mmCIF file of C-alpha atoms in Angstrom:
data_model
loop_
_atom_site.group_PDB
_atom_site.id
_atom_site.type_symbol
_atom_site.label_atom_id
_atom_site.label_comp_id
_atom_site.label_asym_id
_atom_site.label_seq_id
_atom_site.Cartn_x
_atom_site.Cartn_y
_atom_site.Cartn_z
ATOM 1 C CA UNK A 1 0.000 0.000 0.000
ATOM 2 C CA UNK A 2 3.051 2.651 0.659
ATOM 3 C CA UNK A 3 4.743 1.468 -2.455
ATOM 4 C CA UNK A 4 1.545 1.944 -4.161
ATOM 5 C CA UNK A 5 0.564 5.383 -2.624
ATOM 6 C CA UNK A 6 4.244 6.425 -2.945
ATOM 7 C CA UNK A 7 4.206 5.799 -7.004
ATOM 8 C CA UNK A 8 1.159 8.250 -7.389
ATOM 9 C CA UNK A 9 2.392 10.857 -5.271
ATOM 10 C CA UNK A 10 5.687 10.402 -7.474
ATOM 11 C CA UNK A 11 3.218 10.435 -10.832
ATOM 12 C CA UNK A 12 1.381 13.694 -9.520
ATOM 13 C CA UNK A 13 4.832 15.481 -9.015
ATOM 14 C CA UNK A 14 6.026 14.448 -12.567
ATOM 15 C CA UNK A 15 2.826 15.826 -13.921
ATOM 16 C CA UNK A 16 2.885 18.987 -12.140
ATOM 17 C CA UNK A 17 6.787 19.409 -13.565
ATOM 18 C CA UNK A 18 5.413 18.689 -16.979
ATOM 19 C CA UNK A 19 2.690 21.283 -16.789
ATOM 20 C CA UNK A 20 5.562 23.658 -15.308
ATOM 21 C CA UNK A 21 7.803 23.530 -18.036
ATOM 22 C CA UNK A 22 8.187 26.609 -20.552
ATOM 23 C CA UNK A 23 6.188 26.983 -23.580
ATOM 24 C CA UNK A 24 9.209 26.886 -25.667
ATOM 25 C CA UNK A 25 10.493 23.390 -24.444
ATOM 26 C CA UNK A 26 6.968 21.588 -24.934
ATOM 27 C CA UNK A 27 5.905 19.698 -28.231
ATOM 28 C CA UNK A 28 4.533 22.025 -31.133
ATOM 29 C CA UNK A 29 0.962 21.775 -31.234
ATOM 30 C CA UNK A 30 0.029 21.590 -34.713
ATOM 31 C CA UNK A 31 -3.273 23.285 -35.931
ATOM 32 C CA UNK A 32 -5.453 22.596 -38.011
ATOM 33 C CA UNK A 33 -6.518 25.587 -40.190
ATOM 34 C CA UNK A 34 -9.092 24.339 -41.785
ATOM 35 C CA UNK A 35 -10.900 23.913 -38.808
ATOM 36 C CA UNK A 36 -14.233 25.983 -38.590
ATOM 37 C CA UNK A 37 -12.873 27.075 -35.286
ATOM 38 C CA UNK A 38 -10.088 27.911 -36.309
ATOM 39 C CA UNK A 39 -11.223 29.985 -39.385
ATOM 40 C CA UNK A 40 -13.633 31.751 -37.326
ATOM 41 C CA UNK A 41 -11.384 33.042 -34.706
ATOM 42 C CA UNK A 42 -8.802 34.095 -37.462
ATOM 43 C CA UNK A 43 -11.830 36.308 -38.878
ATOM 44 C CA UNK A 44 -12.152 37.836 -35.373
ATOM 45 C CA UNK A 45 -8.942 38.567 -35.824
ATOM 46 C CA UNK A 46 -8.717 40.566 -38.655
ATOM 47 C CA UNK A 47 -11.677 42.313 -37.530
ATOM 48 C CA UNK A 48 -9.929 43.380 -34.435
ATOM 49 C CA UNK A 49 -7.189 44.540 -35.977
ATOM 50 C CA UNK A 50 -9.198 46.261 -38.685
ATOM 51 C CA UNK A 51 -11.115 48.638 -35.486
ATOM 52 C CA UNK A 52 -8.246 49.032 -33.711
ATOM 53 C CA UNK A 53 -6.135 50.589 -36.795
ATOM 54 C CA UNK A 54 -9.164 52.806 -37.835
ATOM 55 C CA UNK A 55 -9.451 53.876 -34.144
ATOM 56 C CA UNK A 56 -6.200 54.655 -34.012
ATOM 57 C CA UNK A 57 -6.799 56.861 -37.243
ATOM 58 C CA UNK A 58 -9.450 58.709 -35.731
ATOM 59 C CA UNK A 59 -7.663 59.965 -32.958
ATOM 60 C CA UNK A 60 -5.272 60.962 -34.921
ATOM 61 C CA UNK A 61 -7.812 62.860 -37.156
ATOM 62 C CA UNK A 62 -9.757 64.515 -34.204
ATOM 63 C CA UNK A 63 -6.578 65.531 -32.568
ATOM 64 C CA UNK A 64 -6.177 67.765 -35.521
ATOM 65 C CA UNK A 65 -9.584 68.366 -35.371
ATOM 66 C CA UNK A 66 -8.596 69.863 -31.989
ATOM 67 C CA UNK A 67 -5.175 71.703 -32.380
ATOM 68 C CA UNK A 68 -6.767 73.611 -35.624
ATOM 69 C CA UNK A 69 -9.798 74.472 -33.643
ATOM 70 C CA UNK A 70 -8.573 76.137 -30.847
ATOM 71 C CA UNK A 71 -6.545 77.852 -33.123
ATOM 72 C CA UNK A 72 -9.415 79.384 -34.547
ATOM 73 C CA UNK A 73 -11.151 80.583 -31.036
ATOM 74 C CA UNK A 74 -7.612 82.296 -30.617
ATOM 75 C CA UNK A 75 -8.626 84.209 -33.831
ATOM 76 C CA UNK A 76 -11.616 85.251 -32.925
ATOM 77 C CA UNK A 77 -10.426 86.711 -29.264
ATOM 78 C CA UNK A 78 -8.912 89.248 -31.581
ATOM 79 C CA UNK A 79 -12.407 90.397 -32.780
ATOM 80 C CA UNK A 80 -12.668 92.902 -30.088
ATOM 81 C CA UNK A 81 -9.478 95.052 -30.328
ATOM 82 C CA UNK A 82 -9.493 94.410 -34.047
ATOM 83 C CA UNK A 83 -9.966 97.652 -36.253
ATOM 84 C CA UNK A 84 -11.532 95.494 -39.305
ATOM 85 C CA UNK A 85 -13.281 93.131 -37.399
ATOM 86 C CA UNK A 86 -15.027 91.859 -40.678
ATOM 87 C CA UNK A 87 -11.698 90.400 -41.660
ATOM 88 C CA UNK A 88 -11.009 88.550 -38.723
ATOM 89 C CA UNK A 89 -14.871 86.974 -39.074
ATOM 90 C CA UNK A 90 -13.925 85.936 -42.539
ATOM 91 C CA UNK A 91 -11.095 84.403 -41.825
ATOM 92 C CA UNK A 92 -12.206 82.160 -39.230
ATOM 93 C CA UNK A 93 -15.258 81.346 -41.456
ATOM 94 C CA UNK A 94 -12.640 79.906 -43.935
ATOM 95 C CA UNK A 95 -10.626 78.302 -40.959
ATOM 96 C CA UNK A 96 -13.697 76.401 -40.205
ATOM 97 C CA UNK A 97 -14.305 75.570 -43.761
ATOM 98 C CA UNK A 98 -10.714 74.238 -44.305
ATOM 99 C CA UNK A 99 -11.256 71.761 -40.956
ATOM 100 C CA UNK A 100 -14.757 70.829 -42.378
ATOM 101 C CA UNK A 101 -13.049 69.736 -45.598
ATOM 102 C CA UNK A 102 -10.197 68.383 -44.593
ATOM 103 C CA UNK A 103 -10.219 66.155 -41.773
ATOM 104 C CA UNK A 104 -13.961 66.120 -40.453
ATOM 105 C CA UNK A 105 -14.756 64.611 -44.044
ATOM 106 C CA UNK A 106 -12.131 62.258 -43.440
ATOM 107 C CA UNK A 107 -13.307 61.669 -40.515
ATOM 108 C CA UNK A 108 -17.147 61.113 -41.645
ATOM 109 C CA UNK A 109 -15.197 58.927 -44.504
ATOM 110 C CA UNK A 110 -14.102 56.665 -41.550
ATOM 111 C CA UNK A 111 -17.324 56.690 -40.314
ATOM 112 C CA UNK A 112 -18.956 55.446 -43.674
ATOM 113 C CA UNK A 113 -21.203 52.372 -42.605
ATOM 114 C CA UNK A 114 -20.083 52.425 -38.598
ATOM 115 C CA UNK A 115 -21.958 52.659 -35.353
ATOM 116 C CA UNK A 116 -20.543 55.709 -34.345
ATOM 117 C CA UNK A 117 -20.765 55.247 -30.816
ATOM 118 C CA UNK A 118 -18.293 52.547 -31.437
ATOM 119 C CA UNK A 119 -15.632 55.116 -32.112
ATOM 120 C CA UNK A 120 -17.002 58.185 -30.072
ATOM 121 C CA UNK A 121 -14.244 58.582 -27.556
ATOM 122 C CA UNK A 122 -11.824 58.279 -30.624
ATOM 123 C CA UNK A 123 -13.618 61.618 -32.162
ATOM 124 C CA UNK A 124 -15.439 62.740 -28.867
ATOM 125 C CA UNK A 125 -12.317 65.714 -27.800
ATOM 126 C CA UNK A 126 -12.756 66.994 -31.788
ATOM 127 C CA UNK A 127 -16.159 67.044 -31.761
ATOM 128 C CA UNK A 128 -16.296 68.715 -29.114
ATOM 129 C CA UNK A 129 -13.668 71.926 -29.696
ATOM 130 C CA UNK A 130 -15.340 71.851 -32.934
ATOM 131 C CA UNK A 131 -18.823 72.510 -31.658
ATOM 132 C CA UNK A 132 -17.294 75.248 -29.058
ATOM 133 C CA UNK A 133 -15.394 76.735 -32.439
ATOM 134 C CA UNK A 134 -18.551 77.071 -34.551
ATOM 135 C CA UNK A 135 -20.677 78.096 -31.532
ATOM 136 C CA UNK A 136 -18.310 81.633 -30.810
ATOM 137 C CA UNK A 137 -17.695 82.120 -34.376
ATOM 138 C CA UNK A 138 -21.793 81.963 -34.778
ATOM 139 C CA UNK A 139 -22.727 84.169 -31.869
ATOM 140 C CA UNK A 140 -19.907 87.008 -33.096
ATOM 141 C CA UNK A 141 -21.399 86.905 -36.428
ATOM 142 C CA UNK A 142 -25.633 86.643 -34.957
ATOM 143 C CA UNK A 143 -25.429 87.346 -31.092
ATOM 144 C CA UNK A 144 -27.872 83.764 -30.812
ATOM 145 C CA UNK A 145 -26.649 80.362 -29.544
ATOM 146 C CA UNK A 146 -26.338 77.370 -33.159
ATOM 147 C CA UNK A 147 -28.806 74.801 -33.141
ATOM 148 C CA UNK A 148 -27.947 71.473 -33.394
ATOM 149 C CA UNK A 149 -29.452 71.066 -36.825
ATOM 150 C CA UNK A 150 -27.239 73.672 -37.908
ATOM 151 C CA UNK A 151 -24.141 71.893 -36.674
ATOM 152 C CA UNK A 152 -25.223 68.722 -37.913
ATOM 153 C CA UNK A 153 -25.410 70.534 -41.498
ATOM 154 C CA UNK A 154 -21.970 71.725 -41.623
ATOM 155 C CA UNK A 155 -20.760 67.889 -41.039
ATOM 156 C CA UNK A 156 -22.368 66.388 -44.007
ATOM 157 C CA UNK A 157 -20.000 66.268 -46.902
ATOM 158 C CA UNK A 158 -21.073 65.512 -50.613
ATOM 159 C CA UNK A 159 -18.677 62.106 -52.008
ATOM 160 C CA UNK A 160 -19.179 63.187 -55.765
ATOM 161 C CA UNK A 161 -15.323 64.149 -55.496
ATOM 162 C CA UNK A 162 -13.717 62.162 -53.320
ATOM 163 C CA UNK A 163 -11.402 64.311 -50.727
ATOM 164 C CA UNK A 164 -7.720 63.748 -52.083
ATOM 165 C CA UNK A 165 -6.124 63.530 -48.250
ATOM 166 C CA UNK A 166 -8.560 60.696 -46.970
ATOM 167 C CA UNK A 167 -7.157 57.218 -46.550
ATOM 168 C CA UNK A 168 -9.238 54.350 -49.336
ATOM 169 C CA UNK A 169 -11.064 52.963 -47.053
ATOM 170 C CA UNK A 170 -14.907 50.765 -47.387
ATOM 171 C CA UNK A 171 -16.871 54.289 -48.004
ATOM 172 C CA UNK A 172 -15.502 54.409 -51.525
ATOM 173 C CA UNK A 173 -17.404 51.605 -52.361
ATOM 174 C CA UNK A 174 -20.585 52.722 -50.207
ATOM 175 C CA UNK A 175 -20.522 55.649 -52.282
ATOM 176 C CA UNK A 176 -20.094 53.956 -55.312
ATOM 177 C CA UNK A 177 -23.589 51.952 -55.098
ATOM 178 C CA UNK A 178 -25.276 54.970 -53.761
ATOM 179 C CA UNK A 179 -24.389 56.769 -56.947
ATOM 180 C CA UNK A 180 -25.093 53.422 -58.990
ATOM 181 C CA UNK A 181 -28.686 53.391 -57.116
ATOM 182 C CA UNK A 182 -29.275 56.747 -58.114
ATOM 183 C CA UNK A 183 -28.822 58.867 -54.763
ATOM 184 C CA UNK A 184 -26.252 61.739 -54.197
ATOM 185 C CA UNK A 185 -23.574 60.203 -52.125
ATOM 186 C CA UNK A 186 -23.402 61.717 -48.300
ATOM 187 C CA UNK A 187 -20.446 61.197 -46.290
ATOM 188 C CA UNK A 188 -21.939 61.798 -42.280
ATOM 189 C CA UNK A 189 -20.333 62.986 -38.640
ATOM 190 C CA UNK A 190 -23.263 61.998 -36.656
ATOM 191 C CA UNK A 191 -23.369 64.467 -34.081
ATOM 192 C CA UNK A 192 -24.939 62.817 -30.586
ATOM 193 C CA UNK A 193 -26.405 65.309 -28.499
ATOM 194 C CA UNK A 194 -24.564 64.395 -25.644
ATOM 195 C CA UNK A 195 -21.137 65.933 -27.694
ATOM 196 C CA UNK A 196 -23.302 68.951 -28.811
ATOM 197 C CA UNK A 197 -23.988 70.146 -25.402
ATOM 198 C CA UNK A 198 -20.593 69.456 -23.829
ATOM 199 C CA UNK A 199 -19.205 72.017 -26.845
ATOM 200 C CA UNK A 200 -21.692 74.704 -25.915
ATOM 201 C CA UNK A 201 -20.417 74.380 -22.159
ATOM 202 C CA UNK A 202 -17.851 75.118 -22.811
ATOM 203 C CA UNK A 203 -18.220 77.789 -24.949
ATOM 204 C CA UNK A 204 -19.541 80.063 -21.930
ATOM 205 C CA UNK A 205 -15.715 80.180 -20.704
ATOM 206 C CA UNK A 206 -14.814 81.732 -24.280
ATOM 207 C CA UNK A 207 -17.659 84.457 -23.680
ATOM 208 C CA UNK A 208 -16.534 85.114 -20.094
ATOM 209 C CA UNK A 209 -13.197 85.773 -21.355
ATOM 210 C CA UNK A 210 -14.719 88.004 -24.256
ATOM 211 C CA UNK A 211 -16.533 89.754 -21.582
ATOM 212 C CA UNK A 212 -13.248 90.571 -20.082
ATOM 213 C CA UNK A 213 -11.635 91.738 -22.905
ATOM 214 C CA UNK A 214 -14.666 93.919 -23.367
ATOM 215 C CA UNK A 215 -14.337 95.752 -20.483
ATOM 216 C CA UNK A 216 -9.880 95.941 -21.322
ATOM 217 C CA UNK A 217 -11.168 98.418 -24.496
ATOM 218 C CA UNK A 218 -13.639 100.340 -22.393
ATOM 219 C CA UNK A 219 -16.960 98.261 -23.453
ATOM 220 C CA UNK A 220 -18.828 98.120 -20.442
ATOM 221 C CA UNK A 221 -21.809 97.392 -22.376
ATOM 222 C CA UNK A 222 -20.927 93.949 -23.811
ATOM 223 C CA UNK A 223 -20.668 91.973 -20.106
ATOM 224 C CA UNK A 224 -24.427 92.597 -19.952
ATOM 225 C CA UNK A 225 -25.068 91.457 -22.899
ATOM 226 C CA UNK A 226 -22.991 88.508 -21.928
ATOM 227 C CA UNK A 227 -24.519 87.950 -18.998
ATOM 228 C CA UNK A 228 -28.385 87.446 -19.832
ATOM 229 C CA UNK A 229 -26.776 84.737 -22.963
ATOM 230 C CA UNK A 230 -24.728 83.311 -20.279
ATOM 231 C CA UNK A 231 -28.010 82.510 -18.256
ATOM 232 C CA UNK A 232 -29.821 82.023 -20.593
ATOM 233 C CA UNK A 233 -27.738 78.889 -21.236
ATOM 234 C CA UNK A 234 -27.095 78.053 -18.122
ATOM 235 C CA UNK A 235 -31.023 78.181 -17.528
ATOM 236 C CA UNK A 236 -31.137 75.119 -20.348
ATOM 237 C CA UNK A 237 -28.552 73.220 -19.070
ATOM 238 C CA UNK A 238 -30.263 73.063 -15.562
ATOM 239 C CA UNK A 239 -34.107 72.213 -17.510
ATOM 240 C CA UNK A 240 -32.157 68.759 -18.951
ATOM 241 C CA UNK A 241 -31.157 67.283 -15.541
ATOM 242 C CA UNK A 242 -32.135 63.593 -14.611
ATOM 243 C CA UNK A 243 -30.748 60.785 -16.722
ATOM 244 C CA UNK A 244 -30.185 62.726 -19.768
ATOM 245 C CA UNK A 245 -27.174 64.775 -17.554
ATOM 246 C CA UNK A 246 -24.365 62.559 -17.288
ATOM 247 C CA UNK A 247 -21.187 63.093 -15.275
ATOM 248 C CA UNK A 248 -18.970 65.236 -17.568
ATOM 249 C CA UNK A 249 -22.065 67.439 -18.419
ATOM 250 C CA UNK A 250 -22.820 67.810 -14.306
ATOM 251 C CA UNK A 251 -19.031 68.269 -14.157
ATOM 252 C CA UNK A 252 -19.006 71.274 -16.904
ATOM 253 C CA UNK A 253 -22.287 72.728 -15.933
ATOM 254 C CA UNK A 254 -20.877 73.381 -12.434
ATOM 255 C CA UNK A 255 -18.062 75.181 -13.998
ATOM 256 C CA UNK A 256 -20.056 77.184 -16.514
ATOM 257 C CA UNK A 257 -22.621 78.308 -13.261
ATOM 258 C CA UNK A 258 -19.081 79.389 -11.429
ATOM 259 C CA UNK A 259 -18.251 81.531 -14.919
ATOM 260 C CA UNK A 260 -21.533 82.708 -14.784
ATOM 261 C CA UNK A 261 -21.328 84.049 -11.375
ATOM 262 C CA UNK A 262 -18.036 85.533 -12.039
ATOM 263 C CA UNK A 263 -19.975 87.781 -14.645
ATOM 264 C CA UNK A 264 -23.002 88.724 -12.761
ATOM 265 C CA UNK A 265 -20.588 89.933 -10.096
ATOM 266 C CA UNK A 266 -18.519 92.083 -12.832
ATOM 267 C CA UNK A 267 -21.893 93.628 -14.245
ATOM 268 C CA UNK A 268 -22.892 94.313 -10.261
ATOM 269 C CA UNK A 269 -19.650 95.959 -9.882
ATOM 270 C CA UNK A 270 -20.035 97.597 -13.149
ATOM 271 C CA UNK A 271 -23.482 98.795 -12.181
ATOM 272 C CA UNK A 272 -21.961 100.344 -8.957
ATOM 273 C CA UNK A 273 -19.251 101.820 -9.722
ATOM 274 C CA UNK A 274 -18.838 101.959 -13.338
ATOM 275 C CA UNK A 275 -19.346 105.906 -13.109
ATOM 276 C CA UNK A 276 -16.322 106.366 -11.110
ATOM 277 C CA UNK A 277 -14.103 104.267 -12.554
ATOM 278 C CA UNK A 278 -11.565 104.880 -15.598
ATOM 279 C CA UNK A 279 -12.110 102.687 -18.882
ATOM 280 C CA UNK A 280 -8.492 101.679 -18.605
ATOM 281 C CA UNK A 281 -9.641 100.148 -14.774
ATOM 282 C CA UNK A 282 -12.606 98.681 -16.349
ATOM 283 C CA UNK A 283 -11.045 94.793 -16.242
ATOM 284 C CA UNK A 284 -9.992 94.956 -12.662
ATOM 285 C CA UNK A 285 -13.430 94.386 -11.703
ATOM 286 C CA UNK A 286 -13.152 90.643 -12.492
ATOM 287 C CA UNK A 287 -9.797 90.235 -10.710
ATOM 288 C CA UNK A 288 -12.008 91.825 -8.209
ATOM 289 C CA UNK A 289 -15.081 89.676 -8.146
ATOM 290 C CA UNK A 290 -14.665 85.940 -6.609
ATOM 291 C CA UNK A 291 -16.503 83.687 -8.101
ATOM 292 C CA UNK A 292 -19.118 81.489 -5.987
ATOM 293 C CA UNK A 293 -18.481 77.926 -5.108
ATOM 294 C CA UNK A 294 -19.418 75.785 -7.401
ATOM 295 C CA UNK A 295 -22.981 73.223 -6.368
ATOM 296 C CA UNK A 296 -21.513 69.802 -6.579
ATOM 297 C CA UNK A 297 -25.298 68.852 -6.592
ATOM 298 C CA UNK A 298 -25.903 70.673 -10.391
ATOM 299 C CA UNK A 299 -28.394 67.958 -11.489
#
């Protein structure tokens, strides 16, 4: 019975050794490809691969998205100490047309046949500077807030040329059979809403600084103006609440109610003592108003 008992505790040791050893010094398995398993995982792989490498492609694409946007609010900060402030309008209008054509239509390329919340965080931070780009150029140029709609418009993109920069990707033969069938060929950005409002957030810091540089050229009559927008918005942010508000809008709505305090306590100051101040001393009255605390219960 011991020699017995001994043997299998000896066999168990030798197996757990074998099961030890490195892949490398184990016998090759050999596969057999034409197994239906086999071919079916090798198609998940090349799907894998395929998402990943047109993720990877997006970000890229919104990142430019980004850099070139910004670039254009940092234009239109010179509207109000510009002496031909048509110019600098125009300029940005073409800006925004040269992103549009270039790498959001790649980007709605990409998109060409694809869930798009499947790639959203890939295009969400270009979507979103985007959206806060068009929003300031659009109240310069008509002192109202853009519609979604309107957005939504600028990021359709007709496919009867194709764009010479975009990668050859499936879309070329979407739009193919659309023009085959007899329809136009549209090339999409589906805007979700959720992206839409996060842009306008944060658009209310761009007109807080405007209001500042308002007041730095002796306008003391443009924070008002400001002001009753800046509510305004802030007053439709707060009507969405519930489900619909998700973290990173609660997050940004906090902020834009802090921005929006900033600028009621500017006006008040303005209000106050406006009459006895100098227009050079105009700004110093948002160095001198503190902000409120934020709510961390927004919604």
């Amino acid at each position: 019975m011991a020699s017995r008992a001994g043997k299998r505790g000896h066999g168990r040791r030798e197996h757990r050794r074998e099961a030890q050893l490195p892949l490398g010094e184990t016998d090759a398995i050999e596969v057999n490809e034409s197994s239906p398993v086999i071919i079916a995982f090798r198609g998940f792989q090349t799907q894998l691969d395929a998402k990943y490498d047109k993720h990877e492609r997006l970000v890229k694409k919104s990142r430019d998205v980004t850099i070139q946007s910004k670039r254009i609010i940092f234009l239109l900060h010179r509207y109000v100490g510009s002496s031909n402030k048509e110019a600098v309008l125009k300029e940005a209008e073409q800006k925004l047309e040269e992103v549009e054509q270039s790498f959001i239509k790649q980007i709605a390329l990409e998109l060409q046949g694809e869930d798009v919340y499947l790639y959203l965080r890939a295009i969400s931070p270009g979507l979103q500077e985007y959206v806060e780009a068009l929003s300031f150029y659009h109240y310069l140029t008509t002192k109202s807030l853009i519609t979604l709609p309107e957005v939504q418009s600028r990021l359709e993109f007709d496919l009867g040329s194709p764009c010479p920069e975009a990668e050859q990707t499936d879309a070329d033969t979407t739009a193919a059979a659309s023009a085959s069938a007899g329809t136009p060929p549209v090339a999409r950005v589906p805007l979700p809403t959720s992206e839409f409002m996060l842009g306008i957030a944060d658009l209310t810091g761009e007109l807080m600084r405007l209001a500042i540089s308002s007041l730095g050229v002796g306008d003391a009559a443009r924070p008002f103006e400001l002001c009753g927008f800046m509510r305004a918005i802030l007053d439709g942010f707060l009507t969405v609440g519930g489900a619909a508000a998700s973290r990173e809008v609660a997050r940004k709505v906090a902020t834009l109610r802090q921005s929006v305090h900033k600028v009621e306590a500017a006006c008040y100051a303005l209000r106050v003592r406006g009459s006895e101040m100098p227009s050079h001393r105009l700004a110093d009255v948002f160095r001198e108003a503190e902000p409120a605390a934020p709510d961390t219960e927004v919604m």
